[in-house]
């Protein structure tokens, strides 16, 4: 937090800058900053598919408890990906 003297000095500098270069202030005050566009959560879908494939392999080998555990991880990851995709499309 700025002290009272620092706030006063900053306001003075802002006023001077507005007087000296109003075009610069208009460009900076416009809020035209580029924000990166959000991407769909493809990595989560690939992760869910990889975990699901691992669960299938574990089930084929006969390790049923591990297969069920890993399959539940896959389902949770797929649900998280679906939730993020829904939020992505809502924008």
PDB file of N, CA and C in Angstrom:
ATOM      1  N   UNK A   1       0.852  -1.171   0.000  1.00  0.00           N
ATOM      2  CA  UNK A   1       0.000   0.000   0.000  1.00  0.00           C
ATOM      3  C   UNK A   1       0.895   1.230   0.000  1.00  0.00           C
ATOM      4  N   UNK A   2       0.484   2.220  -0.769  1.00  0.00           N
ATOM      5  CA  UNK A   2       1.275   3.437  -0.880  1.00  0.00           C
ATOM      6  C   UNK A   2       0.969   4.376   0.269  1.00  0.00           C
ATOM      7  N   UNK A   3       1.988   5.104   0.654  1.00  0.00           N
ATOM      8  CA  UNK A   3       1.772   6.114   1.681  1.00  0.00           C
ATOM      9  C   UNK A   3       1.032   7.298   1.061  1.00  0.00           C
ATOM     10  N   UNK A   4       0.616   8.210   1.899  1.00  0.00           N
ATOM     11  CA  UNK A   4      -0.131   9.369   1.413  1.00  0.00           C
ATOM     12  C   UNK A   4       0.737  10.206   0.475  1.00  0.00           C
ATOM     13  N   UNK A   5       1.990  10.374   0.827  1.00  0.00           N
ATOM     14  CA  UNK A   5       2.911  11.147  -0.019  1.00  0.00           C
ATOM     15  C   UNK A   5       3.152  10.446  -1.358  1.00  0.00           C
ATOM     16  N   UNK A   6       3.309   9.120  -1.330  1.00  0.00           N
ATOM     17  CA  UNK A   6       3.508   8.379  -2.575  1.00  0.00           C
ATOM     18  C   UNK A   6       2.270   8.439  -3.468  1.00  0.00           C
ATOM     19  N   UNK A   7       1.093   8.352  -2.881  1.00  0.00           N
ATOM     20  CA  UNK A   7      -0.149   8.450  -3.655  1.00  0.00           C
ATOM     21  C   UNK A   7      -0.280   9.823  -4.306  1.00  0.00           C
ATOM     22  N   UNK A   8       0.061  10.857  -3.543  1.00  0.00           N
ATOM     23  CA  UNK A   8       0.002  12.217  -4.079  1.00  0.00           C
ATOM     24  C   UNK A   8       0.979  12.381  -5.234  1.00  0.00           C
ATOM     25  N   UNK A   9       2.187  11.864  -5.073  1.00  0.00           N
ATOM     26  CA  UNK A   9       3.209  11.955  -6.127  1.00  0.00           C
ATOM     27  C   UNK A   9       2.790  11.166  -7.371  1.00  0.00           C
ATOM     28  N   UNK A  10       2.213   9.999  -7.178  1.00  0.00           N
ATOM     29  CA  UNK A  10       1.748   9.195  -8.305  1.00  0.00           C
ATOM     30  C   UNK A  10       0.626   9.906  -9.058  1.00  0.00           C
ATOM     31  N   UNK A  11      -0.302  10.496  -8.330  1.00  0.00           N
ATOM     32  CA  UNK A  11      -1.382  11.245  -8.980  1.00  0.00           C
ATOM     33  C   UNK A  11      -0.825  12.425  -9.760  1.00  0.00           C
ATOM     34  N   UNK A  12       0.169  13.086  -9.215  1.00  0.00           N
ATOM     35  CA  UNK A  12       0.803  14.204  -9.906  1.00  0.00           C
ATOM     36  C   UNK A  12       1.481  13.727 -11.193  1.00  0.00           C
ATOM     37  N   UNK A  13       2.173  12.602 -11.133  1.00  0.00           N
ATOM     38  CA  UNK A  13       2.814  12.056 -12.334  1.00  0.00           C
ATOM     39  C   UNK A  13       1.778  11.658 -13.386  1.00  0.00           C
ATOM     40  N   UNK A  14       0.661  11.094 -12.956  1.00  0.00           N
ATOM     41  CA  UNK A  14      -0.399  10.731 -13.895  1.00  0.00           C
ATOM     42  C   UNK A  14      -0.975  11.957 -14.586  1.00  0.00           C
ATOM     43  N   UNK A  15      -1.232  13.012 -13.829  1.00  0.00           N
ATOM     44  CA  UNK A  15      -1.764  14.238 -14.424  1.00  0.00           C
ATOM     45  C   UNK A  15      -0.776  14.824 -15.426  1.00  0.00           C
ATOM     46  N   UNK A  16       0.500  14.822 -15.067  1.00  0.00           N
ATOM     47  CA  UNK A  16       1.519  15.363 -15.965  1.00  0.00           C
ATOM     48  C   UNK A  16       1.605  14.526 -17.253  1.00  0.00           C
ATOM     49  N   UNK A  17       1.536  13.212 -17.119  1.00  0.00           N
ATOM     50  CA  UNK A  17       1.583  12.351 -18.298  1.00  0.00           C
ATOM     51  C   UNK A  17       0.360  12.573 -19.186  1.00  0.00           C
ATOM     52  N   UNK A  18      -0.826  12.768 -18.582  1.00  0.00           N
ATOM     53  CA  UNK A  18      -2.029  13.037 -19.378  1.00  0.00           C
ATOM     54  C   UNK A  18      -1.898  14.346 -20.151  1.00  0.00           C
ATOM     55  N   UNK A  19      -1.263  15.339 -19.529  1.00  0.00           N
ATOM     56  CA  UNK A  19      -1.040  16.620 -20.205  1.00  0.00           C
ATOM     57  C   UNK A  19      -0.010  16.494 -21.323  1.00  0.00           C
ATOM     58  N   UNK A  20       1.088  15.772 -21.058  1.00  0.00           N
ATOM     59  CA  UNK A  20       2.190  15.691 -22.016  1.00  0.00           C
ATOM     60  C   UNK A  20       1.892  14.773 -23.192  1.00  0.00           C
ATOM     61  N   UNK A  21       1.258  13.649 -22.945  1.00  0.00           N
ATOM     62  CA  UNK A  21       1.033  12.674 -24.019  1.00  0.00           C
ATOM     63  C   UNK A  21      -0.350  12.027 -23.873  1.00  0.00           C
ATOM     64  N   UNK A  22      -1.403  12.743 -24.274  1.00  0.00           N
ATOM     65  CA  UNK A  22      -2.757  12.192 -24.122  1.00  0.00           C
ATOM     66  C   UNK A  22      -3.007  10.975 -25.011  1.00  0.00           C
ATOM     67  N   UNK A  23      -2.339  10.902 -26.174  1.00  0.00           N
ATOM     68  CA  UNK A  23      -2.526   9.733 -27.041  1.00  0.00           C
ATOM     69  C   UNK A  23      -2.031   8.462 -26.371  1.00  0.00           C
ATOM     70  N   UNK A  24      -0.880   8.544 -25.732  1.00  0.00           N
ATOM     71  CA  UNK A  24      -0.336   7.381 -25.016  1.00  0.00           C
ATOM     72  C   UNK A  24      -1.280   6.951 -23.905  1.00  0.00           C
ATOM     73  N   UNK A  25      -1.796   7.903 -23.169  1.00  0.00           N
ATOM     74  CA  UNK A  25      -2.722   7.575 -22.075  1.00  0.00           C
ATOM     75  C   UNK A  25      -3.997   6.943 -22.605  1.00  0.00           C
ATOM     76  N   UNK A  26      -4.467   7.408 -23.756  1.00  0.00           N
ATOM     77  CA  UNK A  26      -5.675   6.824 -24.344  1.00  0.00           C
ATOM     78  C   UNK A  26      -5.412   5.383 -24.767  1.00  0.00           C
ATOM     79  N   UNK A  27      -4.227   5.125 -25.325  1.00  0.00           N
ATOM     80  CA  UNK A  27      -3.906   3.753 -25.729  1.00  0.00           C
ATOM     81  C   UNK A  27      -3.753   2.844 -24.517  1.00  0.00           C
ATOM     82  N   UNK A  28      -3.129   3.321 -23.479  1.00  0.00           N
ATOM     83  CA  UNK A  28      -2.889   2.496 -22.291  1.00  0.00           C
ATOM     84  C   UNK A  28      -4.142   2.340 -21.441  1.00  0.00           C
ATOM     85  N   UNK A  29      -5.009   3.293 -21.444  1.00  0.00           N
ATOM     86  CA  UNK A  29      -6.203   3.236 -20.613  1.00  0.00           C
ATOM     87  C   UNK A  29      -7.363   2.517 -21.260  1.00  0.00           C
ATOM     88  N   UNK A  30      -7.221   2.151 -22.531  1.00  0.00           N
ATOM     89  CA  UNK A  30      -8.323   1.541 -23.252  1.00  0.00           C
ATOM     90  C   UNK A  30      -8.592   0.102 -22.896  1.00  0.00           C
ATOM     91  N   UNK A  31      -7.632  -0.576 -22.276  1.00  0.00           N
ATOM     92  CA  UNK A  31      -7.828  -1.973 -21.932  1.00  0.00           C
ATOM     93  C   UNK A  31      -7.748  -2.901 -23.119  1.00  0.00           C
ATOM     94  N   UNK A  32      -6.953  -2.558 -24.103  1.00  0.00           N
ATOM     95  CA  UNK A  32      -6.823  -3.381 -25.296  1.00  0.00           C
ATOM     96  C   UNK A  32      -5.721  -4.414 -25.153  1.00  0.00           C
ATOM     97  N   UNK A  33      -5.557  -4.947 -23.985  1.00  0.00           N
ATOM     98  CA  UNK A  33      -4.508  -5.932 -23.764  1.00  0.00           C
ATOM     99  C   UNK A  33      -4.981  -7.276 -24.286  1.00  0.00           C
ATOM    100  N   UNK A  34      -4.134  -7.947 -24.999  1.00  0.00           N
ATOM    101  CA  UNK A  34      -4.530  -9.233 -25.565  1.00  0.00           C
ATOM    102  C   UNK A  34      -4.480 -10.311 -24.489  1.00  0.00           C
ATOM    103  N   UNK A  35      -5.563 -11.029 -24.372  1.00  0.00           N
ATOM    104  CA  UNK A  35      -5.678 -12.122 -23.414  1.00  0.00           C
ATOM    105  C   UNK A  35      -5.673 -13.421 -24.220  1.00  0.00           C
ATOM    106  N   UNK A  36      -4.819 -14.362 -23.865  1.00  0.00           N
ATOM    107  CA  UNK A  36      -4.800 -15.602 -24.643  1.00  0.00           C
ATOM    108  C   UNK A  36      -6.150 -16.315 -24.570  1.00  0.00           C
ATOM    109  N   UNK A  37      -6.573 -16.818 -25.704  1.00  0.00           N
ATOM    110  CA  UNK A  37      -7.856 -17.512 -25.765  1.00  0.00           C
ATOM    111  C   UNK A  37      -7.752 -18.855 -25.045  1.00  0.00           C
ATOM    112  N   UNK A  38      -8.761 -19.214 -24.275  1.00  0.00           N
ATOM    113  CA  UNK A  38      -8.708 -20.508 -23.582  1.00  0.00           C
ATOM    114  C   UNK A  38      -8.808 -21.661 -24.578  1.00  0.00           C
ATOM    115  N   UNK A  39      -8.151 -22.738 -24.246  1.00  0.00           N
ATOM    116  CA  UNK A  39      -8.165 -23.919 -25.107  1.00  0.00           C
ATOM    117  C   UNK A  39      -9.025 -24.996 -24.469  1.00  0.00           C
ATOM    118  N   UNK A  40      -9.626 -25.837 -25.297  1.00  0.00           N
ATOM    119  CA  UNK A  40     -10.407 -26.944 -24.712  1.00  0.00           C
ATOM    120  C   UNK A  40      -9.468 -27.921 -24.009  1.00  0.00           C
ATOM    121  N   UNK A  41      -9.971 -28.628 -23.011  1.00  0.00           N
ATOM    122  CA  UNK A  41      -9.118 -29.498 -22.188  1.00  0.00           C
ATOM    123  C   UNK A  41      -8.809 -30.833 -22.864  1.00  0.00           C
ATOM    124  N   UNK A  42      -8.161 -30.795 -24.014  1.00  0.00           N
ATOM    125  CA  UNK A  42      -7.859 -32.030 -24.738  1.00  0.00           C
ATOM    126  C   UNK A  42      -6.901 -32.928 -23.965  1.00  0.00           C
ATOM    127  N   UNK A  43      -5.973 -32.345 -23.236  1.00  0.00           N
ATOM    128  CA  UNK A  43      -5.005 -33.149 -22.489  1.00  0.00           C
ATOM    129  C   UNK A  43      -5.705 -34.036 -21.452  1.00  0.00           C
ATOM    130  N   UNK A  44      -6.764 -33.518 -20.834  1.00  0.00           N
ATOM    131  CA  UNK A  44      -7.489 -34.329 -19.851  1.00  0.00           C
ATOM    132  C   UNK A  44      -8.201 -35.504 -20.516  1.00  0.00           C
ATOM    133  N   UNK A  45      -8.724 -35.295 -21.711  1.00  0.00           N
ATOM    134  CA  UNK A  45      -9.367 -36.406 -22.420  1.00  0.00           C
ATOM    135  C   UNK A  45      -8.347 -37.475 -22.796  1.00  0.00           C
ATOM    136  N   UNK A  46      -7.165 -37.054 -23.263  1.00  0.00           N
ATOM    137  CA  UNK A  46      -6.116 -38.020 -23.591  1.00  0.00           C
ATOM    138  C   UNK A  46      -5.639 -38.760 -22.343  1.00  0.00           C
ATOM    139  N   UNK A  47      -5.540 -38.034 -21.230  1.00  0.00           N
ATOM    140  CA  UNK A  47      -5.137 -38.670 -19.977  1.00  0.00           C
ATOM    141  C   UNK A  47      -6.180 -39.697 -19.528  1.00  0.00           C
ATOM    142  N   UNK A  48      -7.450 -39.346 -19.645  1.00  0.00           N
ATOM    143  CA  UNK A  48      -8.513 -40.281 -19.269  1.00  0.00           C
ATOM    144  C   UNK A  48      -8.480 -41.525 -20.159  1.00  0.00           C
ATOM    145  N   UNK A  49      -8.205 -41.329 -21.459  1.00  0.00           N
ATOM    146  CA  UNK A  49      -8.115 -42.480 -22.371  1.00  0.00           C
ATOM    147  C   UNK A  49      -6.921 -43.361 -22.026  1.00  0.00           C
ATOM    148  N   UNK A  50      -5.795 -42.754 -21.690  1.00  0.00           N
ATOM    149  CA  UNK A  50      -4.612 -43.540 -21.328  1.00  0.00           C
ATOM    150  C   UNK A  50      -4.840 -44.314 -20.034  1.00  0.00           C
ATOM    151  N   UNK A  51      -5.464 -43.674 -19.060  1.00  0.00           N
ATOM    152  CA  UNK A  51      -5.748 -44.356 -17.799  1.00  0.00           C
ATOM    153  C   UNK A  51      -6.758 -45.487 -18.031  1.00  0.00           C
ATOM    154  N   UNK A  52      -7.748 -45.248 -18.892  1.00  0.00           N
ATOM    155  CA  UNK A  52      -8.721 -46.291 -19.212  1.00  0.00           C
ATOM    156  C   UNK A  52      -8.071 -47.473 -19.912  1.00  0.00           C
ATOM    157  N   UNK A  53      -7.127 -47.194 -20.816  1.00  0.00           N
ATOM    158  CA  UNK A  53      -6.382 -48.280 -21.467  1.00  0.00           C
ATOM    159  C   UNK A  53      -5.570 -49.082 -20.474  1.00  0.00           C
ATOM    160  N   UNK A  54      -4.984 -48.404 -19.519  1.00  0.00           N
ATOM    161  CA  UNK A  54      -4.237 -49.093 -18.471  1.00  0.00           C
ATOM    162  C   UNK A  54      -5.174 -49.986 -17.652  1.00  0.00           C
ATOM    163  N   UNK A  55      -6.368 -49.486 -17.370  1.00  0.00           N
ATOM    164  CA  UNK A  55      -7.341 -50.297 -16.624  1.00  0.00           C
ATOM    165  C   UNK A  55      -7.724 -51.543 -17.408  1.00  0.00           C
ATOM    166  N   UNK A  56      -7.881 -51.425 -18.721  1.00  0.00           N
ATOM    167  CA  UNK A  56      -8.194 -52.597 -19.539  1.00  0.00           C
ATOM    168  C   UNK A  56      -7.055 -53.616 -19.508  1.00  0.00           C
ATOM    169  N   UNK A  57      -5.835 -53.138 -19.581  1.00  0.00           N
ATOM    170  CA  UNK A  57      -4.681 -54.047 -19.541  1.00  0.00           C
ATOM    171  C   UNK A  57      -4.606 -54.751 -18.191  1.00  0.00           C
ATOM    172  N   UNK A  58      -4.806 -53.994 -17.115  1.00  0.00           N
ATOM    173  CA  UNK A  58      -4.772 -54.601 -15.790  1.00  0.00           C
ATOM    174  C   UNK A  58      -5.890 -55.635 -15.628  1.00  0.00           C
ATOM    175  N   UNK A  59      -7.054 -55.340 -16.210  1.00  0.00           N
ATOM    176  CA  UNK A  59      -8.155 -56.309 -16.147  1.00  0.00           C
ATOM    177  C   UNK A  59      -7.859 -57.558 -16.953  1.00  0.00           C
ATOM    178  N   UNK A  60      -7.198 -57.388 -18.106  1.00  0.00           N
ATOM    179  CA  UNK A  60      -6.858 -58.555 -18.933  1.00  0.00           C
ATOM    180  C   UNK A  60      -5.812 -59.434 -18.256  1.00  0.00           C
ATOM    181  N   UNK A  61      -4.919 -58.820 -17.491  1.00  0.00           N
ATOM    182  CA  UNK A  61      -3.884 -59.584 -16.780  1.00  0.00           C
ATOM    183  C   UNK A  61      -4.496 -60.340 -15.606  1.00  0.00           C
ATOM    184  N   UNK A  62      -5.594 -59.817 -15.079  1.00  0.00           N
ATOM    185  CA  UNK A  62      -6.250 -60.500 -13.974  1.00  0.00           C
ATOM    186  C   UNK A  62      -6.141 -59.762 -12.655  1.00  0.00           C
ATOM    187  N   UNK A  63      -5.609 -58.570 -12.669  1.00  0.00           N
ATOM    188  CA  UNK A  63      -5.502 -57.784 -11.439  1.00  0.00           C
ATOM    189  C   UNK A  63      -6.754 -56.921 -11.321  1.00  0.00           C
ATOM    190  N   UNK A  64      -7.833 -57.515 -10.823  1.00  0.00           N
ATOM    191  CA  UNK A  64      -9.133 -56.875 -10.843  1.00  0.00           C
ATOM    192  C   UNK A  64      -9.227 -55.685  -9.894  1.00  0.00           C
ATOM    193  N   UNK A  65      -8.633 -55.780  -8.730  1.00  0.00           N
ATOM    194  CA  UNK A  65      -8.712 -54.668  -7.771  1.00  0.00           C
ATOM    195  C   UNK A  65      -7.984 -53.450  -8.326  1.00  0.00           C
ATOM    196  N   UNK A  66      -6.795 -53.679  -8.889  1.00  0.00           N
ATOM    197  CA  UNK A  66      -6.054 -52.568  -9.491  1.00  0.00           C
ATOM    198  C   UNK A  66      -6.803 -52.022 -10.704  1.00  0.00           C
ATOM    199  N   UNK A  67      -7.424 -52.909 -11.490  1.00  0.00           N
ATOM    200  CA  UNK A  67      -8.164 -52.477 -12.673  1.00  0.00           C
ATOM    201  C   UNK A  67      -9.361 -51.600 -12.282  1.00  0.00           C
ATOM    202  N   UNK A  68     -10.063 -51.988 -11.232  1.00  0.00           N
ATOM    203  CA  UNK A  68     -11.210 -51.190 -10.784  1.00  0.00           C
ATOM    204  C   UNK A  68     -10.750 -49.839 -10.252  1.00  0.00           C
ATOM    205  N   UNK A  69      -9.651 -49.823  -9.510  1.00  0.00           N
ATOM    206  CA  UNK A  69      -9.120 -48.566  -8.977  1.00  0.00           C
ATOM    207  C   UNK A  69      -8.705 -47.623 -10.104  1.00  0.00           C
ATOM    208  N   UNK A  70      -7.965 -48.154 -11.068  1.00  0.00           N
ATOM    209  CA  UNK A  70      -7.502 -47.327 -12.179  1.00  0.00           C
ATOM    210  C   UNK A  70      -8.681 -46.894 -13.054  1.00  0.00           C
ATOM    211  N   UNK A  71      -9.667 -47.761 -13.233  1.00  0.00           N
ATOM    212  CA  UNK A  71     -10.850 -47.389 -14.012  1.00  0.00           C
ATOM    213  C   UNK A  71     -11.613 -46.249 -13.334  1.00  0.00           C
ATOM    214  N   UNK A  72     -11.670 -46.273 -12.012  1.00  0.00           N
ATOM    215  CA  UNK A  72     -12.349 -45.173 -11.308  1.00  0.00           C
ATOM    216  C   UNK A  72     -11.575 -43.863 -11.484  1.00  0.00           C
ATOM    217  N   UNK A  73     -10.246 -43.929 -11.505  1.00  0.00           N
ATOM    218  CA  UNK A  73      -9.441 -42.734 -11.800  1.00  0.00           C
ATOM    219  C   UNK A  73      -9.761 -42.213 -13.192  1.00  0.00           C
ATOM    220  N   UNK A  74      -9.927 -43.127 -14.129  1.00  0.00           N
ATOM    221  CA  UNK A  74     -10.245 -42.744 -15.502  1.00  0.00           C
ATOM    222  C   UNK A  74     -11.603 -42.045 -15.567  1.00  0.00           C
ATOM    223  N   UNK A  75     -12.564 -42.567 -14.850  1.00  0.00           N
ATOM    224  CA  UNK A  75     -13.894 -41.957 -14.845  1.00  0.00           C
ATOM    225  C   UNK A  75     -13.848 -40.563 -14.224  1.00  0.00           C
ATOM    226  N   UNK A  76     -13.134 -40.414 -13.127  1.00  0.00           N
ATOM    227  CA  UNK A  76     -13.030 -39.103 -12.476  1.00  0.00           C
ATOM    228  C   UNK A  76     -12.341 -38.111 -13.406  1.00  0.00           C
ATOM    229  N   UNK A  77     -11.283 -38.545 -14.091  1.00  0.00           N
ATOM    230  CA  UNK A  77     -10.586 -37.661 -15.021  1.00  0.00           C
ATOM    231  C   UNK A  77     -11.485 -37.281 -16.185  1.00  0.00           C
ATOM    232  N   UNK A  78     -12.264 -38.221 -16.698  1.00  0.00           N
ATOM    233  CA  UNK A  78     -13.184 -37.922 -17.798  1.00  0.00           C
ATOM    234  C   UNK A  78     -14.273 -36.951 -17.348  1.00  0.00           C
ATOM    235  N   UNK A  79     -14.761 -37.091 -16.126  1.00  0.00           N
ATOM    236  CA  UNK A  79     -15.766 -36.160 -15.608  1.00  0.00           C
ATOM    237  C   UNK A  79     -15.178 -34.763 -15.482  1.00  0.00           C
ATOM    238  N   UNK A  80     -13.950 -34.677 -14.983  1.00  0.00           N
ATOM    239  CA  UNK A  80     -13.292 -33.364 -14.874  1.00  0.00           C
ATOM    240  C   UNK A  80     -13.100 -32.738 -16.254  1.00  0.00           C
ATOM    241  N   UNK A  81     -12.727 -33.538 -17.242  1.00  0.00           N
ATOM    242  CA  UNK A  81     -12.556 -33.026 -18.603  1.00  0.00           C
ATOM    243  C   UNK A  81     -13.890 -32.550 -19.170  1.00  0.00           C
ATOM    244  N   UNK A  82     -14.942 -33.313 -18.931  1.00  0.00           N
ATOM    245  CA  UNK A  82     -16.266 -32.898 -19.396  1.00  0.00           C
ATOM    246  C   UNK A  82     -16.735 -31.617 -18.736  1.00  0.00           C
ATOM    247  N   UNK A  83     -16.473 -31.473 -17.458  1.00  0.00           N
ATOM    248  CA  UNK A  83     -16.848 -30.254 -16.743  1.00  0.00           C
ATOM    249  C   UNK A  83     -16.098 -29.049 -17.308  1.00  0.00           C
ATOM    250  N   UNK A  84     -14.797 -29.211 -17.525  1.00  0.00           N
ATOM    251  CA  UNK A  84     -14.012 -28.104 -18.082  1.00  0.00           C
ATOM    252  C   UNK A  84     -14.426 -27.802 -19.513  1.00  0.00           C
ATOM    253  N   UNK A  85     -14.794 -28.812 -20.287  1.00  0.00           N
ATOM    254  CA  UNK A  85     -15.258 -28.578 -21.647  1.00  0.00           C
ATOM    255  C   UNK A  85     -16.574 -27.810 -21.639  1.00  0.00           C
ATOM    256  N   UNK A  86     -17.449 -28.142 -20.716  1.00  0.00           N
ATOM    257  CA  UNK A  86     -18.719 -27.418 -20.608  1.00  0.00           C
ATOM    258  C   UNK A  86     -18.487 -25.957 -20.244  1.00  0.00           C
ATOM    259  N   UNK A  87     -17.563 -25.695 -19.324  1.00  0.00           N
ATOM    260  CA  UNK A  87     -17.233 -24.315 -18.961  1.00  0.00           C
ATOM    261  C   UNK A  87     -16.559 -23.587 -20.123  1.00  0.00           C
ATOM    262  N   UNK A  88     -15.755 -24.324 -20.918  1.00  0.00           N
ATOM    263  CA  UNK A  88     -15.096 -23.726 -22.082  1.00  0.00           C
ATOM    264  C   UNK A  88     -16.118 -23.302 -23.122  1.00  0.00           C
ATOM    265  N   UNK A  89     -17.118 -24.139 -23.369  1.00  0.00           N
ATOM    266  CA  UNK A  89     -18.129 -23.823 -24.377  1.00  0.00           C
ATOM    267  C   UNK A  89     -19.091 -22.748 -23.922  1.00  0.00           C
ATOM    268  N   UNK A  90     -19.202 -22.540 -22.620  1.00  0.00           N
ATOM    269  CA  UNK A  90     -20.110 -21.515 -22.092  1.00  0.00           C
ATOM    270  C   UNK A  90     -19.553 -20.115 -22.326  1.00  0.00           C
ATOM    271  N   UNK A  91     -18.266 -19.999 -22.601  1.00  0.00           N
ATOM    272  CA  UNK A  91     -17.671 -18.669 -22.821  1.00  0.00           C
ATOM    273  C   UNK A  91     -18.010 -18.104 -24.140  1.00  0.00           C
TER     274      UNK A  91
END
